[in-house]
Amino acid sequence: MSVLSIKGSVPLQGRVGVHGSKNSVLPILAATILCDGQSVIRNCPELSDVKSTLRILRRLGRRAHYQDGVVTIEPGKTSCCEVPERLMRELRSSVVFLGAILAKTGQAVMSYPGGCELGPRPIDLHLSSLRQLGIEITEQNGNLICSAKKVHDTEIHLSFPSVGATENIMLYACGIPATTRVCNAAREPEIEDLACFLNSMGCSIRGAGSSDIFIHGTDSFRPVQHRVMPDRIVAATYLSAVAAAGGEVWVEDLNPEHLSPVLSVLAEAGCEIDAGADTVHIIRDGQLKSMSSIRTMPYPGFPTDAQAPIMAAAALAKGTTVFVENIFESRFRHAGELVRMGADIQVEGHVAVICGVPKLYGTHVGATDLRGGAALAVAALGAKGETIISGLNHIDRGYDKFEENLRSLGARIERVV
Ligand code: EPZ
């Protein structure tokens, strides 16, 4: 089992590019089954979650190849409507195939996606929305057996702007001859990227990125080429690393508008932030200051996925920072590992209080989820001495060339097998 070795307290210097967005490319890859023609997806990161998604596409009968950041889905028919449990368990977000498979074949069989390290991951909003769209769903021994019974115009009001539920509605509604309106839809940039892909295929989606989305379905889809948007959370992670370790870095190939709440928190902490069209220049020298209170919210609020990396930087800030995690049940599991590095963190339910300390110290820590693992690396870069991080399977789900990119900024980091 490989581990990351990081020898900290080295200021970071230089330029680093941001790879394509995991949370955009996964639903886009699911959407490729809507078209029997070829799909070419560029700027696709090499991640274990992407490999799991390609395995599902092949299980559904499609030929999918990945090479040098480009996924090619060859022309072909989707010959299967079932996703086996072992593949569902590999990928938490595999539930987003439900809408696409139903749109393509009119039926779908898949197991309930497992919970994950962030707590139970219910899909009630996905299922209630699909039922409103005329899908009959029976739940049998942990399996979902779905079939499209009726097709009609539908207006769906989401009680919470769920990203995955919005994506599932879009993927199904695109493939039926009806009009669907989604009220209180998720507004994340990844929703806009999915809509852009689906519209390129021949769908007609208006309002993506707002809370009110209109989808006019179609039965004719054309081959498409698409470049995936930059990963705003990977960008936030690199920025957090500079905040923790100090230095001067240009983070490139990103959309700073997708990161506004994170940039303002880092500026409040005393980092110099200069946002260009597709870069963010960050300088941190001198003591980090506390960031008052950070509440995670649906977009355009502070992103829950950036909570852990920013907390790692806040552990070294002078003063107290309060985090309120409003999106997931249990997303503070990295706090315990940060405390083992010398951080002063009190967790009470959805609230974590971080009292900054002058120093963190390298030790052995274990990642328990994707962003929590990245947070341990951020802390290690600002810590004194060597940190050994295990559980790299979590980090590899969402970060492509993680240690190579940080090493290019001068970090003393290596993957030890
Ligand atoms: C997506 O997860 C992202 N994953 C998450 O990123 C991200 O944290 C999340 O959106 C919020 O931005 C992907 O896109 C693959 P939700 P998703 O549905 O779709 C509850 C990462 O680190 N909920 O908006 O699962 C749910 O339990 C990952 O890259 C219901 O109660 O997020 C959670 O508490 C982590 N019922 C909250 O809503 C439902 O039917 C947000 O879930 C669906 C969700």
Short mmCIF file of C-alpha atoms and ligand atoms in Angstrom, two decimals:
data_model
loop_
_atom_site.label_atom_id
_atom_site.label_comp_id
_atom_site.label_asym_id
_atom_site.label_seq_id
_atom_site.Cartn_x
_atom_site.Cartn_y
_atom_site.Cartn_z
CA MET A 1 0.00 0.00 0.00
CA SER A 2 1.74 3.22 -1.10
CA VAL A 3 1.91 6.31 1.08
CA LEU A 4 2.79 9.96 0.56
CA SER A 5 5.88 11.28 2.32
CA ILE A 6 5.85 15.07 2.75
CA LYS A 7 8.64 17.07 4.37
CA GLY A 8 6.95 20.37 5.20
CA SER A 9 7.73 24.04 5.84
CA VAL A 10 9.00 24.67 2.32
CA PRO A 11 7.32 27.73 0.73
CA LEU A 12 5.76 26.90 -2.65
CA GLN A 13 6.86 28.75 -5.78
CA GLY A 14 5.87 28.64 -9.44
CA ARG A 15 2.96 27.84 -11.73
CA VAL A 16 0.53 24.92 -11.65
CA GLY A 17 -2.33 24.05 -14.01
CA VAL A 18 -5.73 22.72 -12.90
CA HIS A 19 -7.05 19.56 -14.55
CA GLY A 20 -10.59 18.89 -15.74
CA SER A 21 -13.38 18.66 -13.20
CA LYS A 22 -14.17 15.23 -11.72
CA ASN A 23 -17.66 16.36 -10.77
CA SER A 24 -18.33 17.59 -14.29
CA VAL A 25 -16.85 14.71 -16.29
CA LEU A 26 -18.65 11.92 -14.39
CA PRO A 27 -22.23 12.95 -15.36
CA ILE A 28 -21.01 13.92 -18.85
CA LEU A 29 -19.62 10.40 -19.35
CA ALA A 30 -22.99 8.99 -18.23
CA ALA A 31 -24.68 11.27 -20.78
CA THR A 32 -22.66 9.78 -23.66
CA ILE A 33 -24.96 6.71 -23.74
CA LEU A 34 -27.80 8.95 -25.00
CA CYS A 35 -26.08 9.11 -28.40
CA ASP A 36 -25.24 5.99 -30.47
CA GLY A 37 -22.61 8.05 -32.28
CA GLN A 38 -19.11 8.88 -31.15
CA SER A 39 -18.40 11.17 -28.19
CA VAL A 40 -14.97 12.71 -27.58
CA ILE A 41 -14.39 14.23 -24.14
CA ARG A 42 -11.22 16.31 -23.75
CA ASN A 43 -9.44 17.61 -20.61
CA CYS A 44 -10.57 14.48 -18.77
CA PRO A 45 -8.46 13.86 -15.65
CA GLU A 46 -6.89 10.44 -15.05
CA LEU A 47 -8.75 9.48 -11.85
CA SER A 48 -9.93 6.21 -10.36
CA ASP A 49 -13.50 7.56 -10.41
CA VAL A 50 -13.16 8.12 -14.18
CA LYS A 51 -11.85 4.56 -14.66
CA SER A 52 -14.81 3.21 -12.65
CA THR A 53 -17.20 5.21 -14.84
CA LEU A 54 -15.62 3.82 -18.01
CA ARG A 55 -16.09 0.31 -16.59
CA ILE A 56 -19.81 1.03 -16.18
CA LEU A 57 -20.02 2.35 -19.76
CA ARG A 58 -18.40 -0.87 -21.04
CA ARG A 59 -20.80 -2.95 -18.91
CA LEU A 60 -23.66 -1.13 -20.64
CA GLY A 61 -22.26 -2.21 -23.98
CA ARG A 62 -20.28 0.84 -25.10
CA ARG A 63 -16.62 0.86 -26.23
CA ALA A 64 -14.77 3.50 -24.19
CA HIS A 65 -11.08 4.39 -24.36
CA TYR A 66 -8.95 6.80 -22.33
CA GLN A 67 -5.69 8.22 -23.67
CA ASP A 68 -3.73 11.33 -22.69
CA GLY A 69 -6.67 13.17 -21.18
CA VAL A 70 -9.12 12.26 -23.94
CA VAL A 71 -12.02 9.81 -23.59
CA THR A 72 -13.45 8.41 -26.81
CA ILE A 73 -16.78 6.60 -26.76
CA GLU A 74 -17.02 4.71 -30.04
CA PRO A 75 -20.29 4.52 -32.00
CA GLY A 76 -22.46 1.69 -30.70
CA LYS A 77 -25.66 0.67 -28.99
CA THR A 78 -26.35 0.68 -25.27
CA SER A 79 -27.20 -3.01 -25.01
CA CYS A 80 -27.73 -3.33 -21.27
CA CYS A 81 -29.75 -1.48 -18.65
CA GLU A 82 -28.25 -2.99 -15.51
CA VAL A 83 -25.36 -1.76 -13.33
CA PRO A 84 -24.10 -4.52 -11.01
CA GLU A 85 -23.60 -3.84 -7.32
CA ARG A 86 -19.80 -4.15 -7.43
CA LEU A 87 -19.66 -1.28 -9.93
CA MET A 88 -22.23 0.77 -8.01
CA ARG A 89 -20.15 0.40 -4.87
CA GLU A 90 -16.97 1.49 -6.62
CA LEU A 91 -18.43 4.84 -7.53
CA ARG A 92 -20.72 6.80 -5.22
CA SER A 93 -21.97 9.01 -8.05
CA SER A 94 -22.90 6.02 -10.26
CA VAL A 95 -26.55 6.76 -9.39
CA VAL A 96 -26.38 9.45 -12.07
CA PHE A 97 -26.42 6.66 -14.68
CA LEU A 98 -30.03 5.97 -13.64
CA GLY A 99 -31.47 8.92 -15.56
CA ALA A 100 -29.33 8.28 -18.63
CA ILE A 101 -30.09 4.54 -18.81
CA LEU A 102 -33.83 5.19 -18.41
CA ALA A 103 -33.75 7.83 -21.14
CA LYS A 104 -31.95 5.44 -23.46
CA THR A 105 -33.65 2.12 -22.76
CA GLY A 106 -36.84 2.90 -20.81
CA GLN A 107 -35.73 0.68 -17.94
CA ALA A 108 -32.92 0.35 -15.41
CA VAL A 109 -31.80 -2.03 -12.69
CA MET A 110 -29.16 -0.98 -10.19
CA SER A 111 -28.37 -1.50 -6.56
CA TYR A 112 -28.75 1.26 -4.05
CA PRO A 113 -25.50 3.24 -4.14
CA GLY A 114 -23.64 2.68 -0.88
CA GLY A 115 -23.14 5.38 1.69
CA CYS A 116 -19.69 6.84 1.82
CA GLU A 117 -17.20 8.40 4.17
CA LEU A 118 -19.31 11.57 4.39
CA GLY A 119 -22.22 9.78 6.00
CA PRO A 120 -25.44 8.32 4.55
CA ARG A 121 -25.97 9.45 0.98
CA PRO A 122 -29.76 9.20 0.49
CA ILE A 123 -31.19 9.38 -3.02
CA ASP A 124 -34.80 10.15 -2.08
CA LEU A 125 -34.77 13.36 -4.16
CA HIS A 126 -33.51 11.42 -7.19
CA LEU A 127 -36.26 8.78 -6.84
CA SER A 128 -39.14 11.16 -6.07
CA SER A 129 -38.18 13.31 -9.08
CA LEU A 130 -37.99 10.31 -11.43
CA ARG A 131 -41.37 9.09 -10.14
CA GLN A 132 -42.85 12.54 -10.91
CA LEU A 133 -41.44 12.08 -14.42
CA GLY A 134 -43.49 8.89 -14.83
CA ILE A 135 -40.92 6.29 -13.82
CA GLU A 136 -42.16 3.29 -11.86
CA ILE A 137 -39.55 2.34 -9.25
CA THR A 138 -39.68 -0.73 -7.03
CA GLU A 139 -37.06 -1.31 -4.36
CA GLN A 140 -36.31 -5.01 -3.89
CA ASN A 141 -33.49 -6.43 -1.66
CA GLY A 142 -31.37 -3.34 -2.09
CA ASN A 143 -32.02 -3.11 -5.82
CA LEU A 144 -33.86 -0.40 -7.74
CA ILE A 145 -35.99 -1.80 -10.56
CA CYS A 146 -37.17 1.08 -12.74
CA SER A 147 -39.26 1.40 -15.86
CA ALA A 148 -40.66 4.36 -17.78
CA LYS A 149 -44.45 4.05 -17.69
CA LYS A 150 -45.76 7.43 -18.67
CA VAL A 151 -44.26 10.43 -20.47
CA HIS A 152 -45.68 13.90 -19.80
CA ASP A 153 -44.66 17.50 -19.15
CA THR A 154 -43.54 17.83 -15.54
CA GLU A 155 -42.68 20.59 -13.09
CA ILE A 156 -40.41 19.39 -10.28
CA HIS A 157 -39.74 21.38 -7.10
CA LEU A 158 -36.62 20.10 -5.34
CA SER A 159 -36.79 20.53 -1.56
CA PHE A 160 -32.99 20.84 -1.59
CA PRO A 161 -30.86 21.89 -4.60
CA SER A 162 -29.25 18.46 -4.89
CA VAL A 163 -26.50 18.34 -7.53
CA GLY A 164 -26.97 14.66 -8.29
CA ALA A 165 -30.76 14.83 -8.37
CA THR A 166 -30.62 17.83 -10.74
CA GLU A 167 -28.24 15.89 -13.00
CA ASN A 168 -30.43 12.76 -12.97
CA ILE A 169 -33.50 14.80 -13.90
CA MET A 170 -31.61 16.50 -16.75
CA LEU A 171 -30.24 13.20 -18.08
CA TYR A 172 -33.67 11.56 -18.15
CA ALA A 173 -35.70 14.58 -19.28
CA CYS A 174 -33.37 15.13 -22.25
CA GLY A 175 -34.38 11.81 -23.74
CA ILE A 176 -38.19 12.07 -23.61
CA PRO A 177 -40.57 13.98 -25.91
CA ALA A 178 -41.78 16.33 -23.15
CA THR A 179 -40.95 19.55 -21.35
CA THR A 180 -39.56 19.41 -17.81
CA ARG A 181 -39.07 22.34 -15.45
CA VAL A 182 -36.83 21.98 -12.40
CA CYS A 183 -37.41 24.54 -9.64
CA ASN A 184 -34.79 24.98 -6.89
CA ALA A 185 -32.29 23.21 -9.14
CA ALA A 186 -28.63 23.02 -8.16
CA ARG A 187 -26.66 25.99 -9.56
CA GLU A 188 -23.16 24.47 -9.48
CA PRO A 189 -20.93 25.20 -12.51
CA GLU A 190 -20.81 21.44 -13.18
CA ILE A 191 -24.56 21.59 -13.94
CA GLU A 192 -23.87 24.24 -16.60
CA ASP A 193 -21.09 22.10 -18.09
CA LEU A 194 -23.43 19.10 -18.31
CA ALA A 195 -26.12 21.26 -19.93
CA CYS A 196 -23.55 22.57 -22.43
CA PHE A 197 -22.64 18.97 -23.34
CA LEU A 198 -26.27 17.86 -23.64
CA ASN A 199 -27.18 20.89 -25.78
CA SER A 200 -24.22 20.10 -28.07
CA MET A 201 -25.75 16.63 -28.46
CA GLY A 202 -29.03 18.15 -29.62
CA CYS A 203 -30.99 18.71 -26.42
CA SER A 204 -32.59 22.03 -25.52
CA ILE A 205 -31.85 23.07 -21.95
CA ARG A 206 -32.32 26.63 -20.72
CA GLY A 207 -31.49 28.14 -17.33
CA ALA A 208 -28.69 25.76 -16.27
CA GLY A 209 -26.69 27.54 -13.56
CA SER A 210 -29.85 29.16 -12.22
CA SER A 211 -32.42 27.67 -9.86
CA ASP A 212 -34.94 27.34 -12.69
CA ILE A 213 -34.09 24.94 -15.51
CA PHE A 214 -36.25 24.12 -18.56
CA ILE A 215 -35.53 20.93 -20.53
CA HIS A 216 -37.13 20.06 -23.86
CA GLY A 217 -36.35 16.43 -24.61
CA THR A 218 -35.48 14.89 -27.97
CA ASP A 219 -35.01 11.45 -29.52
CA SER A 220 -32.23 12.43 -31.90
CA PHE A 221 -28.73 12.96 -30.54
CA ARG A 222 -25.67 13.85 -32.59
CA PRO A 223 -22.00 12.96 -32.00
CA VAL A 224 -20.20 15.58 -29.96
CA GLN A 225 -16.77 16.76 -28.85
CA HIS A 226 -16.52 18.54 -25.49
CA ARG A 227 -13.79 20.02 -23.30
CA VAL A 228 -14.47 19.54 -19.58
CA MET A 229 -14.43 22.64 -17.36
CA PRO A 230 -11.57 23.09 -14.84
CA ASP A 231 -11.86 21.48 -11.41
CA ARG A 232 -12.59 24.33 -8.99
CA ILE A 233 -11.96 22.14 -5.94
CA VAL A 234 -8.52 21.04 -7.13
CA ALA A 235 -7.78 24.77 -7.63
CA ALA A 236 -9.01 25.49 -4.08
CA THR A 237 -6.75 22.72 -2.80
CA TYR A 238 -3.62 24.19 -4.42
CA LEU A 239 -4.52 27.65 -3.08
CA SER A 240 -4.97 26.18 0.41
CA ALA A 241 -1.54 24.58 0.10
CA VAL A 242 0.08 27.97 -0.54
CA ALA A 243 -1.87 29.46 2.38
CA ALA A 244 -0.51 26.71 4.64
CA ALA A 245 3.08 26.47 3.35
CA GLY A 246 3.58 30.08 2.27
CA GLY A 247 5.15 31.23 -1.00
CA GLU A 248 4.00 32.64 -4.32
CA VAL A 249 2.10 30.59 -6.90
CA TRP A 250 0.14 31.17 -10.10
CA VAL A 251 -2.73 28.65 -10.30
CA GLU A 252 -3.68 28.44 -13.99
CA ASP A 253 -6.43 27.06 -16.26
CA LEU A 254 -9.29 27.79 -13.86
CA ASN A 255 -12.33 30.06 -13.71
CA PRO A 256 -11.82 32.33 -10.66
CA GLU A 257 -15.55 33.16 -10.64
CA HIS A 258 -16.21 29.55 -9.61
CA LEU A 259 -14.13 30.13 -6.49
CA SER A 260 -15.23 33.54 -5.20
CA PRO A 261 -16.10 32.47 -1.61
CA VAL A 262 -12.79 30.60 -1.30
CA LEU A 263 -10.76 33.55 -2.65
CA SER A 264 -12.42 35.97 -0.23
CA VAL A 265 -11.73 33.69 2.74
CA LEU A 266 -8.05 33.40 1.73
CA ALA A 267 -7.80 37.19 1.29
CA GLU A 268 -9.38 37.66 4.74
CA ALA A 269 -6.69 35.33 6.11
CA GLY A 270 -4.01 37.67 4.82
CA CYS A 271 -3.08 36.06 1.51
CA GLU A 272 -2.50 38.41 -1.42
CA ILE A 273 -4.95 37.24 -4.13
CA ASP A 274 -4.99 38.55 -7.70
CA ALA A 275 -7.56 36.87 -9.96
CA GLY A 276 -7.12 37.11 -13.76
CA ALA A 277 -9.29 35.67 -16.55
CA ASP A 278 -8.12 32.07 -16.02
CA THR A 279 -5.47 32.32 -13.30
CA VAL A 280 -5.21 33.17 -9.62
CA HIS A 281 -1.94 34.63 -8.31
CA ILE A 282 -1.54 34.00 -4.58
CA ILE A 283 1.18 35.17 -2.18
CA ARG A 284 1.37 34.20 1.46
CA ASP A 285 4.25 35.46 3.55
CA GLY A 286 3.92 36.26 7.21
CA GLN A 287 1.37 34.88 9.67
CA LEU A 288 -2.02 33.67 8.41
CA LYS A 289 -4.96 35.28 10.19
CA SER A 290 -8.15 33.49 11.25
CA MET A 291 -11.07 33.47 8.79
CA SER A 292 -13.97 34.27 11.18
CA SER A 293 -16.77 31.82 10.33
CA ILE A 294 -17.17 29.63 7.25
CA ARG A 295 -20.56 28.07 6.48
CA THR A 296 -20.72 25.54 3.64
CA MET A 297 -23.69 26.15 1.32
CA PRO A 298 -24.97 25.13 -2.10
CA TYR A 299 -23.37 27.10 -4.95
CA PRO A 300 -22.69 30.02 -5.09
CA GLY A 301 -22.02 29.72 -1.34
CA PHE A 302 -18.81 28.35 0.18
CA PRO A 303 -18.29 24.88 -1.36
CA THR A 304 -18.43 21.93 1.03
CA ASP A 305 -15.64 20.24 -0.95
CA ALA A 306 -13.23 23.07 -0.07
CA GLN A 307 -14.01 22.89 3.67
CA ALA A 308 -11.34 20.34 4.53
CA PRO A 309 -8.39 21.89 2.63
CA ILE A 310 -9.22 25.37 3.97
CA MET A 311 -9.52 23.95 7.51
CA ALA A 312 -5.98 22.58 7.18
CA ALA A 313 -4.72 26.09 6.42
CA ALA A 314 -6.88 27.60 9.19
CA ALA A 315 -5.16 25.27 11.70
CA LEU A 316 -2.04 27.44 11.29
CA ALA A 317 -3.84 30.82 11.31
CA LYS A 318 -3.53 33.21 14.26
CA GLY A 319 -6.93 33.28 16.02
CA THR A 320 -10.09 31.20 15.84
CA THR A 321 -11.98 30.01 12.76
CA VAL A 322 -15.43 28.41 13.02
CA PHE A 323 -16.66 26.00 10.32
CA VAL A 324 -20.32 25.04 9.97
CA GLU A 325 -20.84 22.06 7.62
CA ASN A 326 -24.37 22.42 6.30
CA ILE A 327 -24.25 19.96 3.41
CA PHE A 328 -23.06 16.56 4.65
CA GLU A 329 -23.73 14.58 7.81
CA SER A 330 -20.17 13.83 8.77
CA ARG A 331 -17.52 15.74 6.92
CA PHE A 332 -15.09 16.54 9.74
CA ARG A 333 -13.31 13.19 9.91
CA HIS A 334 -10.04 14.85 8.83
CA ALA A 335 -10.15 16.98 12.03
CA GLY A 336 -8.98 14.07 14.19
CA GLU A 337 -5.96 13.49 11.96
CA LEU A 338 -5.13 17.21 11.96
CA VAL A 339 -5.25 17.14 15.78
CA ARG A 340 -2.67 14.34 15.68
CA MET A 341 -0.42 16.83 13.81
CA GLY A 342 -0.85 19.34 16.64
CA ALA A 343 -3.93 21.24 15.47
CA ASP A 344 -6.36 22.57 18.09
CA ILE A 345 -9.82 21.62 16.78
CA GLN A 346 -13.06 21.01 18.69
CA VAL A 347 -15.86 19.30 16.73
CA GLU A 348 -19.46 19.41 17.95
CA GLY A 349 -21.91 17.98 15.40
CA HIS A 350 -21.92 20.20 12.33
CA VAL A 351 -19.61 22.78 13.94
CA ALA A 352 -15.81 22.70 14.14
CA VAL A 353 -13.87 25.36 16.07
CA ILE A 354 -10.24 25.77 15.01
CA CYS A 355 -7.87 27.67 17.31
CA GLY A 356 -4.75 28.35 15.26
CA VAL A 357 -1.41 27.04 16.52
CA PRO A 358 2.06 28.34 15.65
CA LYS A 359 3.24 24.96 14.38
CA LEU A 360 1.97 21.63 13.11
CA TYR A 361 4.24 18.59 13.34
CA GLY A 362 4.72 15.77 10.86
CA THR A 363 3.47 12.32 11.88
CA HIS A 364 1.67 9.28 10.40
CA VAL A 365 -1.92 10.13 9.35
CA GLY A 366 -4.60 8.34 7.31
CA ALA A 367 -6.99 9.71 4.71
CA THR A 368 -10.61 8.62 5.17
CA ASP A 369 -12.19 10.50 2.27
CA LEU A 370 -11.18 12.39 -0.85
CA ARG A 371 -11.05 16.01 0.33
CA GLY A 372 -10.04 15.06 3.86
CA GLY A 373 -7.03 13.28 2.39
CA ALA A 374 -6.09 16.37 0.38
CA ALA A 375 -6.42 18.42 3.57
CA LEU A 376 -3.85 16.22 5.31
CA ALA A 377 -1.40 16.96 2.48
CA VAL A 378 -2.11 20.70 2.80
CA ALA A 379 -1.39 20.53 6.54
CA ALA A 380 1.75 18.45 5.95
CA LEU A 381 3.11 21.07 3.54
CA GLY A 382 2.86 23.66 6.34
CA ALA A 383 4.06 21.34 9.09
CA LYS A 384 7.52 20.92 10.63
CA GLY A 385 9.12 17.58 9.83
CA GLU A 386 7.93 14.61 7.78
CA THR A 387 4.33 13.48 7.43
CA ILE A 388 3.37 10.05 6.11
CA ILE A 389 -0.14 9.89 4.61
CA SER A 390 -1.86 6.54 3.99
CA GLY A 391 -5.24 5.91 2.32
CA LEU A 392 -4.09 7.31 -1.02
CA ASN A 393 -6.93 5.46 -2.79
CA HIS A 394 -9.17 8.27 -1.51
CA ILE A 395 -6.94 11.04 -2.88
CA ASP A 396 -6.51 9.25 -6.23
CA ARG A 397 -10.29 9.39 -6.76
CA GLY A 398 -10.19 13.14 -7.36
CA TYR A 399 -6.62 14.41 -7.87
CA ASP A 400 -4.65 13.67 -11.04
CA LYS A 401 -0.84 13.89 -10.72
CA PHE A 402 -1.27 15.25 -7.18
CA GLU A 403 2.30 14.82 -5.94
CA GLU A 404 3.86 15.68 -9.34
CA ASN A 405 2.04 19.03 -9.41
CA LEU A 406 2.97 19.90 -5.82
CA ARG A 407 6.61 18.81 -6.41
CA SER A 408 6.71 21.17 -9.42
CA LEU A 409 6.03 23.96 -6.91
CA GLY A 410 9.00 22.92 -4.79
CA ALA A 411 7.19 20.70 -2.31
CA ARG A 412 9.27 17.82 -0.90
CA ILE A 413 6.64 15.18 -1.59
CA GLU A 414 6.88 11.69 -2.97
CA ARG A 415 4.76 8.58 -3.28
CA VAL A 416 6.50 5.68 -1.52
CA VAL A 417 5.35 2.23 -2.55
C1 EPZ B 1 -22.03 16.24 -5.56
O1 EPZ B 1 -22.46 15.18 -4.71
C2 EPZ B 1 -20.52 16.11 -5.63
N1 EPZ B 1 -20.17 14.82 -6.21
C3 EPZ B 1 -19.93 16.24 -4.23
O2 EPZ B 1 -18.51 16.20 -4.38
C4 EPZ B 1 -20.32 17.60 -3.67
O3 EPZ B 1 -19.82 17.70 -2.35
C5 EPZ B 1 -21.85 17.74 -3.65
O4 EPZ B 1 -22.37 17.53 -4.99
C6 EPZ B 1 -22.30 19.11 -3.18
O5 EPZ B 1 -21.75 20.09 -3.98
C7 EPZ B 1 -20.23 14.67 -7.55
O6 EPZ B 1 -20.62 15.55 -8.28
C8 EPZ B 1 -19.78 13.34 -8.10
P1 EPZ B 1 -26.00 16.52 -3.39
P2 EPZ B 1 -24.04 14.83 -4.59
O7 EPZ B 1 -26.97 15.61 -4.03
O8 EPZ B 1 -24.67 14.95 -5.91
C9 EPZ B 1 -28.40 15.22 0.51
C10 EPZ B 1 -16.32 15.47 -3.90
O9 EPZ B 1 -15.59 15.52 -2.89
N2 EPZ B 1 -29.27 14.51 -0.42
O10 EPZ B 1 -26.04 17.97 -3.71
O11 EPZ B 1 -24.17 13.56 -3.85
C11 EPZ B 1 -27.02 14.56 0.59
O12 EPZ B 1 -27.06 13.49 1.53
C12 EPZ B 1 -17.79 15.10 -3.76
O13 EPZ B 1 -15.92 15.71 -5.07
C13 EPZ B 1 -30.46 13.97 0.06
O14 EPZ B 1 -30.78 14.07 1.24
O15 EPZ B 1 -24.51 16.03 -3.64
C14 EPZ B 1 -26.13 15.66 1.03
O16 EPZ B 1 -26.25 15.79 2.44
C15 EPZ B 1 -18.19 14.85 -2.32
N3 EPZ B 1 -31.25 13.28 -0.80
C16 EPZ B 1 -26.74 16.90 0.36
O17 EPZ B 1 -28.10 16.53 0.02
C17 EPZ B 1 -30.93 13.14 -2.13
O18 EPZ B 1 -31.71 12.52 -2.87
C18 EPZ B 1 -26.01 17.33 -0.90
O19 EPZ B 1 -26.12 16.27 -1.81
C19 EPZ B 1 -29.72 13.70 -2.59
C20 EPZ B 1 -28.91 14.40 -1.73
#
